[in-house]
Short mmCIF file of C-alpha atoms and ligand atoms in Angstrom, two decimals:
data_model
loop_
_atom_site.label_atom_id
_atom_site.label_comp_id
_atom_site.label_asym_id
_atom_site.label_seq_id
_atom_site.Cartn_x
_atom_site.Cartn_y
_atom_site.Cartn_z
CA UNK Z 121 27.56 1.07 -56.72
CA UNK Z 122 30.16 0.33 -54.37
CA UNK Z 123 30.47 1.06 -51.05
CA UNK Z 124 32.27 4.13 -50.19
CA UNK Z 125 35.49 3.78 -47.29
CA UNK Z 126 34.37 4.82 -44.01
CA UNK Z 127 36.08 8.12 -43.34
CA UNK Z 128 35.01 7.49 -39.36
CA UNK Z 129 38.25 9.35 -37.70
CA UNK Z 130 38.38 6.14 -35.27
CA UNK Z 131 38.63 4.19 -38.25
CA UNK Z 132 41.76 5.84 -39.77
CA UNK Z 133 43.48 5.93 -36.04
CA UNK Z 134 42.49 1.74 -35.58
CA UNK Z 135 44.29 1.32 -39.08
CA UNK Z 136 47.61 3.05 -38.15
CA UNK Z 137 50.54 1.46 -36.67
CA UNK Z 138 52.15 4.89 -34.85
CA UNK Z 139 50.35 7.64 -33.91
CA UNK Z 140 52.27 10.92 -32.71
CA UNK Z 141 50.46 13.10 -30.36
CA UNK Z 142 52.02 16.49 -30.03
CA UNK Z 143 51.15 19.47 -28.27
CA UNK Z 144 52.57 22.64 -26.12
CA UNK Z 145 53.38 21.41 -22.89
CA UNK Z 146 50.38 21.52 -20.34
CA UNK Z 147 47.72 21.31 -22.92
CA UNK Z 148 46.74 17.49 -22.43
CA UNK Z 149 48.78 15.64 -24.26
CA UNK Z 150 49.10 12.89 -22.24
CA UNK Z 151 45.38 13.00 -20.88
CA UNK Z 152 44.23 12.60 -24.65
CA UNK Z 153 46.71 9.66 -25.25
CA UNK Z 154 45.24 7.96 -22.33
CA UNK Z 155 41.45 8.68 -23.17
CA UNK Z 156 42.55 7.51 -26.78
CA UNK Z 157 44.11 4.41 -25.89
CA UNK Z 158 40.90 3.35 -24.25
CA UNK Z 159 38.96 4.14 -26.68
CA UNK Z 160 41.08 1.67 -29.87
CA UNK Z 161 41.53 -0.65 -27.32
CA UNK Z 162 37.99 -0.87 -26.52
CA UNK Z 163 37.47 -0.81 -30.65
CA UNK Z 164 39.40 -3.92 -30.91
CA UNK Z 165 43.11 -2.80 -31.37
CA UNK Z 166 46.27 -3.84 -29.40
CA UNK Z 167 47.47 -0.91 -27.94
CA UNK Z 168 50.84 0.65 -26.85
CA UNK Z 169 50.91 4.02 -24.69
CA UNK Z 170 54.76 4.56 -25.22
CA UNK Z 171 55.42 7.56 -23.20
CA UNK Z 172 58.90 9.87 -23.17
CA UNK Z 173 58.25 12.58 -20.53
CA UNK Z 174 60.93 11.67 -17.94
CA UNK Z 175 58.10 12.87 -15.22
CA UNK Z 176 56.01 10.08 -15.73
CA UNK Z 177 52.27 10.82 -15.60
CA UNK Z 178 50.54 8.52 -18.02
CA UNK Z 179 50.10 5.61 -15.69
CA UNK Z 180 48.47 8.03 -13.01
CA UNK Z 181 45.74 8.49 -16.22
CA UNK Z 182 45.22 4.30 -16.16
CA UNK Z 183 45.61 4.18 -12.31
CA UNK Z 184 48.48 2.51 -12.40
CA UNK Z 185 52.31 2.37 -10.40
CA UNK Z 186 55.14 4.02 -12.23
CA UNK Z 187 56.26 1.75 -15.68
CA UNK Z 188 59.92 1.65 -15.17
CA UNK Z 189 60.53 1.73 -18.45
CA UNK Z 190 58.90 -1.98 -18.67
CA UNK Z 191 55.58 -2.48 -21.00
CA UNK Z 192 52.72 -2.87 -18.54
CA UNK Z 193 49.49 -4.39 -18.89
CA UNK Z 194 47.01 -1.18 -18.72
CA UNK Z 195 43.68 -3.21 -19.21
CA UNK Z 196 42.07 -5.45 -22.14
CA UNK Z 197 44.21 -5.07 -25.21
CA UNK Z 198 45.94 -1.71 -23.32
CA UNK Z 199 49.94 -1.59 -22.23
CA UNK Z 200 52.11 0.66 -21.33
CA UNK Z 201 55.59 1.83 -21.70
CA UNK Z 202 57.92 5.16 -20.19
CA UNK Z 203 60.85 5.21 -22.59
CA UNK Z 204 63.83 7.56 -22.20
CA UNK Z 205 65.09 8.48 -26.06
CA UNK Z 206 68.77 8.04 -24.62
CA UNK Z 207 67.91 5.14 -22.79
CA UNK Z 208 66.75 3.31 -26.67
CA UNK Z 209 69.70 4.45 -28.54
CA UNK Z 210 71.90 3.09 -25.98
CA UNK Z 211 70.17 -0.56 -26.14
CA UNK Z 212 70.42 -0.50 -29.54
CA UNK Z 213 73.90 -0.23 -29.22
CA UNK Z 214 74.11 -2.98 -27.36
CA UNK Z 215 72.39 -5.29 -29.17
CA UNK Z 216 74.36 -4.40 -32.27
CA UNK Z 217 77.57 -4.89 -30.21
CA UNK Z 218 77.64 -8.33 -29.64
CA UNK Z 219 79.92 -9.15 -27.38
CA UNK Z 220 78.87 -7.55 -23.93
CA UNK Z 221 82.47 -6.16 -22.68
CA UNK Z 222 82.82 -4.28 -25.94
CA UNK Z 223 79.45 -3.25 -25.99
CA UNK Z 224 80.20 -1.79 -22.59
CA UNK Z 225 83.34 -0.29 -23.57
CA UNK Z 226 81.22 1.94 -26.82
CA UNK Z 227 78.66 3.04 -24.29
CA UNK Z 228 81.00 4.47 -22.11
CA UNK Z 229 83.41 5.95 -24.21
CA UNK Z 230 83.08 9.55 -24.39
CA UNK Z 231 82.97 9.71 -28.47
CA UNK Z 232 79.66 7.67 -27.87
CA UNK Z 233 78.33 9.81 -25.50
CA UNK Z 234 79.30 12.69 -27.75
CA UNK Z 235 77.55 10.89 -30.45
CA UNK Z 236 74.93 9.87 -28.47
CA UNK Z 237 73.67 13.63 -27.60
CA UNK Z 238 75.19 16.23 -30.20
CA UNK Z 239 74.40 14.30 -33.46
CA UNK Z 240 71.01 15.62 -34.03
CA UNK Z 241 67.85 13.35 -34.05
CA UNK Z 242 69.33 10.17 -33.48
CA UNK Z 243 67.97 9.69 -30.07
CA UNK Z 244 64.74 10.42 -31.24
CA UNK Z 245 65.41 8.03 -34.55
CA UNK Z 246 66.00 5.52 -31.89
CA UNK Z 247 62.33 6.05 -30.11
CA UNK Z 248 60.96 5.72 -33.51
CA UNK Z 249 63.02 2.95 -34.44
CA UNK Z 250 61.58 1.42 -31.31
CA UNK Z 251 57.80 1.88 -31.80
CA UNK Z 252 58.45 0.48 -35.69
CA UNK Z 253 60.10 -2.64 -34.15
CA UNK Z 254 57.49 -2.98 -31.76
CA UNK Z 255 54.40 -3.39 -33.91
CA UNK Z 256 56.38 -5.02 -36.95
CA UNK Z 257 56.64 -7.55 -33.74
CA UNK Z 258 60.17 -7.60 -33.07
CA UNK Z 259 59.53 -6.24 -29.03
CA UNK Z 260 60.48 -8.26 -26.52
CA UNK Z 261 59.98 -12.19 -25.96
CA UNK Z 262 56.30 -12.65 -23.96
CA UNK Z 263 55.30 -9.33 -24.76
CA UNK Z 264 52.06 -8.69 -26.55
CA UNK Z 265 52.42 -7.49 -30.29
CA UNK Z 266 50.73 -4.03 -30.88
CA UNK Z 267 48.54 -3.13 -33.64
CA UNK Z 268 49.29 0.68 -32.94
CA UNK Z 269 51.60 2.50 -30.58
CA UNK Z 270 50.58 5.75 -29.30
CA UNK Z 271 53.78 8.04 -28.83
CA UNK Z 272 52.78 10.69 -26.30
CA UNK Z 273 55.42 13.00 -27.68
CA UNK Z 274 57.81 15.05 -26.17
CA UNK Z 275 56.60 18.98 -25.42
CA UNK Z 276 60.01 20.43 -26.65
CA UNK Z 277 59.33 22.45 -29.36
CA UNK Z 278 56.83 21.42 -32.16
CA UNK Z 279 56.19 17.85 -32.70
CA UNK Z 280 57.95 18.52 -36.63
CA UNK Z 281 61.64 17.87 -35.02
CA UNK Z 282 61.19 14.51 -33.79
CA UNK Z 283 59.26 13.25 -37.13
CA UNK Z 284 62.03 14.54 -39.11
CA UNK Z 285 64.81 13.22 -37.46
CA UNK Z 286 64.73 9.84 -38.90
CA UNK Z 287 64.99 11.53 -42.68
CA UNK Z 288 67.68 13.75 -41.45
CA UNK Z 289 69.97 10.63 -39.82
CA UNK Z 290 68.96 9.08 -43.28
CA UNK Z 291 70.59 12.21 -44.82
CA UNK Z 292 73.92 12.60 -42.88
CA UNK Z 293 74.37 8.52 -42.45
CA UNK Z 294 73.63 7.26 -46.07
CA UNK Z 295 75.78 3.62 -45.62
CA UNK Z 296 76.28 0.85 -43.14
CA UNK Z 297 73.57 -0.30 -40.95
CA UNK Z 298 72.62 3.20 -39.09
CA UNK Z 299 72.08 4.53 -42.17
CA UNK Z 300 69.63 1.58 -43.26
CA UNK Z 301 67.58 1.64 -40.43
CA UNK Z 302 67.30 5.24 -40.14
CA UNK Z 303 65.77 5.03 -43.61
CA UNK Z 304 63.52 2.70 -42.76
CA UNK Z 305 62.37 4.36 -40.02
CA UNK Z 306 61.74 7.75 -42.26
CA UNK Z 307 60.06 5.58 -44.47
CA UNK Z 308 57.39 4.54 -41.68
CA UNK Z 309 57.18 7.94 -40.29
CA UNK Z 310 56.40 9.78 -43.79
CA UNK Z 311 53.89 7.04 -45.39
CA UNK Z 312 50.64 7.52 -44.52
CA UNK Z 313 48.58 4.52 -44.51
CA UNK Z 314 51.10 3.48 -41.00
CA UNK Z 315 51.56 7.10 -39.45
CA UNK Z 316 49.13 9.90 -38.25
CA UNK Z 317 49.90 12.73 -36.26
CA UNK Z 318 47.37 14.20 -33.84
CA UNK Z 319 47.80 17.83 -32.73
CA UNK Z 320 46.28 18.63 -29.07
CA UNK Z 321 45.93 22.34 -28.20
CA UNK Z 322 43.78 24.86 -25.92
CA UNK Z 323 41.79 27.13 -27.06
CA UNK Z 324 44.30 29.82 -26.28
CA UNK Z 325 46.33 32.48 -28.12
CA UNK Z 326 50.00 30.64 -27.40
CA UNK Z 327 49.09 26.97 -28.24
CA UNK Z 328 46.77 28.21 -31.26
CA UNK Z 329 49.51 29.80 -32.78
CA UNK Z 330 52.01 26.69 -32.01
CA UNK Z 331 49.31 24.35 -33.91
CA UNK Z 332 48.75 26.83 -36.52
CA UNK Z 333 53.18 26.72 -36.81
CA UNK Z 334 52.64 22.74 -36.39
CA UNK Z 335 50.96 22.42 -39.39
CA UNK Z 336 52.62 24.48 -41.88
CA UNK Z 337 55.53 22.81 -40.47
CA UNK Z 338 53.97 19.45 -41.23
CA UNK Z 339 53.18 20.59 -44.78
CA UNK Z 340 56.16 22.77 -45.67
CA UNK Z 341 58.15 19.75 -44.27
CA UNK Z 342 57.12 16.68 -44.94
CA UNK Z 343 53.92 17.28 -47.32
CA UNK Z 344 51.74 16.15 -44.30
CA UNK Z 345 48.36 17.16 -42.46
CA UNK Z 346 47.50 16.08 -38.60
CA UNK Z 347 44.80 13.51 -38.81
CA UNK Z 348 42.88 15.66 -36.71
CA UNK Z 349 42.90 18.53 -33.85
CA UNK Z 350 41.82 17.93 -30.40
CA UNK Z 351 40.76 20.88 -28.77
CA UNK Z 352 40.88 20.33 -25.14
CA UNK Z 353 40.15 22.11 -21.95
CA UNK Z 354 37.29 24.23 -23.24
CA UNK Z 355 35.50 26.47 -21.04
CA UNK Z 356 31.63 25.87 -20.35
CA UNK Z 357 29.45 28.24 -21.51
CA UNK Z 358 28.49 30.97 -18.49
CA UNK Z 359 25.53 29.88 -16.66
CA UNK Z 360 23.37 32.68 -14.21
CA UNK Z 361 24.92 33.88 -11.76
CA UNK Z 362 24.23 33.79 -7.93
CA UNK Z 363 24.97 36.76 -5.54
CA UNK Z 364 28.16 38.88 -5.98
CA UNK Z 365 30.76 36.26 -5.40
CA UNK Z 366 28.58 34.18 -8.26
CA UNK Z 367 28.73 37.60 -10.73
CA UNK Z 368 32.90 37.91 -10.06
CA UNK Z 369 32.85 34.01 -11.11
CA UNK Z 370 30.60 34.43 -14.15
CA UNK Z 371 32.64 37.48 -15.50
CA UNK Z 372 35.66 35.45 -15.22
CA UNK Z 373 34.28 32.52 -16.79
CA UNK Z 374 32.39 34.73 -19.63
CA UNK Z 375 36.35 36.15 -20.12
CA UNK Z 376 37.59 32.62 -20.84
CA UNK Z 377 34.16 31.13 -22.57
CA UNK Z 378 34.74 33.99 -25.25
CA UNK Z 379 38.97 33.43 -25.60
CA UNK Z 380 38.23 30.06 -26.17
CA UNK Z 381 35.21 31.37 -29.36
CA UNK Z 382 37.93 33.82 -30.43
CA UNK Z 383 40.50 31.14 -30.53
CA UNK Z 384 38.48 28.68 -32.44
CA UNK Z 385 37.74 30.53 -34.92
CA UNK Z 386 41.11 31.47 -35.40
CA UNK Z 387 42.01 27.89 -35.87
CA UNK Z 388 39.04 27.23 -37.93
CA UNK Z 389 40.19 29.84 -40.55
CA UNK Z 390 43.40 27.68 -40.97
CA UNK Z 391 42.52 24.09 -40.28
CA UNK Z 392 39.43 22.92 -42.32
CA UNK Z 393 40.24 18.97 -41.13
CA UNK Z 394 38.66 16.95 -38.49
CA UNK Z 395 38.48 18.60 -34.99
CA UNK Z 396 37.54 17.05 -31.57
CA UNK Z 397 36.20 19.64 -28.93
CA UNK Z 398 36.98 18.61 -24.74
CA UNK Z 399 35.65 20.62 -22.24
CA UNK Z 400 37.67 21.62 -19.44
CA UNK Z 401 36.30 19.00 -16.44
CA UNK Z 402 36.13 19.58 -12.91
CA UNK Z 403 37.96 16.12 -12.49
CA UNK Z 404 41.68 15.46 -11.38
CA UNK Z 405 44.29 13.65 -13.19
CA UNK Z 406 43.42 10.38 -12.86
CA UNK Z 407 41.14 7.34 -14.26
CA UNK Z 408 37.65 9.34 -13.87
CA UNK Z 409 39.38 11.81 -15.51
CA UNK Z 410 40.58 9.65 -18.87
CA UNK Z 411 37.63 7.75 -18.78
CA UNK Z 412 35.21 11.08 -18.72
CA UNK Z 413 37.45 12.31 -22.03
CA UNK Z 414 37.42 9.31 -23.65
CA UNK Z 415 33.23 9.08 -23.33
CA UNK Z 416 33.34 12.82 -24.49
CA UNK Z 417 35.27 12.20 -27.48
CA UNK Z 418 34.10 8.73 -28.71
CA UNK Z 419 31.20 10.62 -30.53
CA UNK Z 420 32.84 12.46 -31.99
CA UNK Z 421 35.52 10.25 -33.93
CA UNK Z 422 32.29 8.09 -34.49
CA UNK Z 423 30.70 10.68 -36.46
CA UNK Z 424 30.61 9.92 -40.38
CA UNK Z 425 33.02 12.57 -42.23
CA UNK Z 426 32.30 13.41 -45.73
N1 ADP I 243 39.93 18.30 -20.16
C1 ADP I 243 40.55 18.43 -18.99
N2 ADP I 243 39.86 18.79 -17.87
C2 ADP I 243 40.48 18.94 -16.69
N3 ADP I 243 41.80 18.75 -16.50
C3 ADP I 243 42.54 18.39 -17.56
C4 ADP I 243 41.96 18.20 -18.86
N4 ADP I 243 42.95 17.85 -19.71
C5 ADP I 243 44.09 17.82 -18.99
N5 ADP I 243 43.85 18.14 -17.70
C6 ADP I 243 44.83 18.29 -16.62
O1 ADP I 243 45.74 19.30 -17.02
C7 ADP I 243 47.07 18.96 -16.68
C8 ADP I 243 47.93 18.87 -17.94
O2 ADP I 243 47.47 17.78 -18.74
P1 ADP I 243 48.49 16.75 -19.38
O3 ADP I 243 47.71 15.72 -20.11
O4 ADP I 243 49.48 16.27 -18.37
O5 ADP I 243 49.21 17.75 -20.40
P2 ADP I 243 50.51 17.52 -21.32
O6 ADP I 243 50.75 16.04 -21.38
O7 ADP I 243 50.15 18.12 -22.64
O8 ADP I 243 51.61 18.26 -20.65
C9 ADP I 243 46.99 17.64 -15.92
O9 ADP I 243 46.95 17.91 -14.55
C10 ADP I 243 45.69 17.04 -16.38
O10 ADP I 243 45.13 16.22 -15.42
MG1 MG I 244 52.42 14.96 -20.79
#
């Protein structure tokens, strides 16, 4: 008989090349990339963080100064990178410009910088374009080759927009070199054996009901599941309570304890996939605090899946 695939969930992510994390602002996002990062790296993989949020936060995760929009070393087999979308698009343009002074002379024009914001999803083509180039080892001379980026993605709206863009370029821009790439780039983002998304949420009416509209997005849209939900931030259970100032704190936390039961089982009646559970730790942004989420969650993208 032969032996079935492992259907581990750390598996799958170590066998990706891009993985999207997406999320309602505030939810963890970037606190989940970082405890994930650690984790494949620690499994063996070269890993990119490649960050977008202009407030950069990720590095404070790895303890680390601000990137600079340079890929920094975050630890064995770990780097880092803040990109800004605009930022990409613009060096692409000036690579595929030769000659500097013209190259210059695009970027500053005011058609470009038309171009550059109002035709939509090319900036975030670009970022994708970016990450592809990256771990098909076309980054930049010195720098490590990844085996996976991590795209701590954007909070504006759902996560859908910015994997769609690349097929939607591909659409308006069928010819010329643009238009190549672009496809390319869709082609990455839709096949599955090179990109996952993972969908981070609270336990919480709002975000439930954005991952709930994240995945029929994802289906309706591009025929596509999240590799998994992360669940993050949950409430402990209430413990006993001492004196009145304990009973005011244990009625609060029974309040939350039982929105986050409501919520999951409101997800759980439309998401039978893989979901990771993170309570809600007593732990500022910082190392400890990656480090304590990525121990949390290691068992469970260990466990065997049927
Ligand atoms: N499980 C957790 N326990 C405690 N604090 C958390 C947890 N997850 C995230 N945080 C904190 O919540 C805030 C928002 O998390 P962050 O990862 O920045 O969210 P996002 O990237 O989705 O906006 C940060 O201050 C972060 O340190
Ligand atoms: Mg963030």
């Amino acid at each position: 008989m032969k032996a079935r695939t492992s259907a581990r969930l750390i598996d799958r992510f170590a066998s990706l090349r891009l993985l999207v994390v997406t999320g309602k602002g505030g939810v963890g996002k970037t606190a989940v990339t970082a405890a994930l990062g650690q984790l494949l790296a620690a499994a063996g993989r070269t890993v990119l963080l490649m960050e977008t949020d202009p407030r950069e936060s990720l590095h404070r995760l790895l303890d680390l100064p601000p990137s600079g929009g340079e890929i920094v070393r975050a630890g064995n087999r770990l780097h880092l990178q803040n990109l800004q979308p605009r930022q990409v698009l613009d060096d692409l343009v000036g690579e595929r410009v030769k000659l500097r002074p013209v190259a210059r002379r695009v970027l500053a024009s005011p058609v470009y910088q038309h171009f550059a914001e109002g035709a939509p999803g090319l900036k975030e083509t670009a970022l994708l374009g970016r990450a592809l180039r990256l771990v098909e080892g076309h980054g930049p001379r010195g720098a490590a080759r990844p085996d996976l980026v991590i795209l701590d993605a954007p909070a504006t709206g759902h996560g859908v927009a910015l994997l769609q863009a690349p097929s939607l370029v591909a659409d308006v821009i069928t010819s010329g070199p643009i238009g190549r790439m672009a496809r390319d780039i869709a082609g990455f983002i839709a096949d599955p054996e090179r990109t996952g998304v993972l969908a981070v949420t609270l336990a919480e009416e709002m975000p439930v009901s954005e991952t709930l509209e994240l995945i029929a997005a994802l289906d309706r849209n591009m025929g596509r599941r999240p590799e998994a939900i992360v669940v993050n931030g949950l409430y402990p259970p209430p413990g006993p309570a001492a004196g009145p100032a304990g009973a005011a704190a244990l009625r609060l936390l029974e309040r939350r304890h039982a929105i986050n039961a409501a919520q999951l089982e409101r997800l759980a009646g439309s998401w039978d996939g893989p979901m990771a559970r993170l309570p809600l730790l007593p732990i500022d942004r910082g190392p400890s605090l990656s480090g304590s989420l990525a121990r949390r969650l290691r068992p469970q993208l260990e466990e065997p899946r049927p």
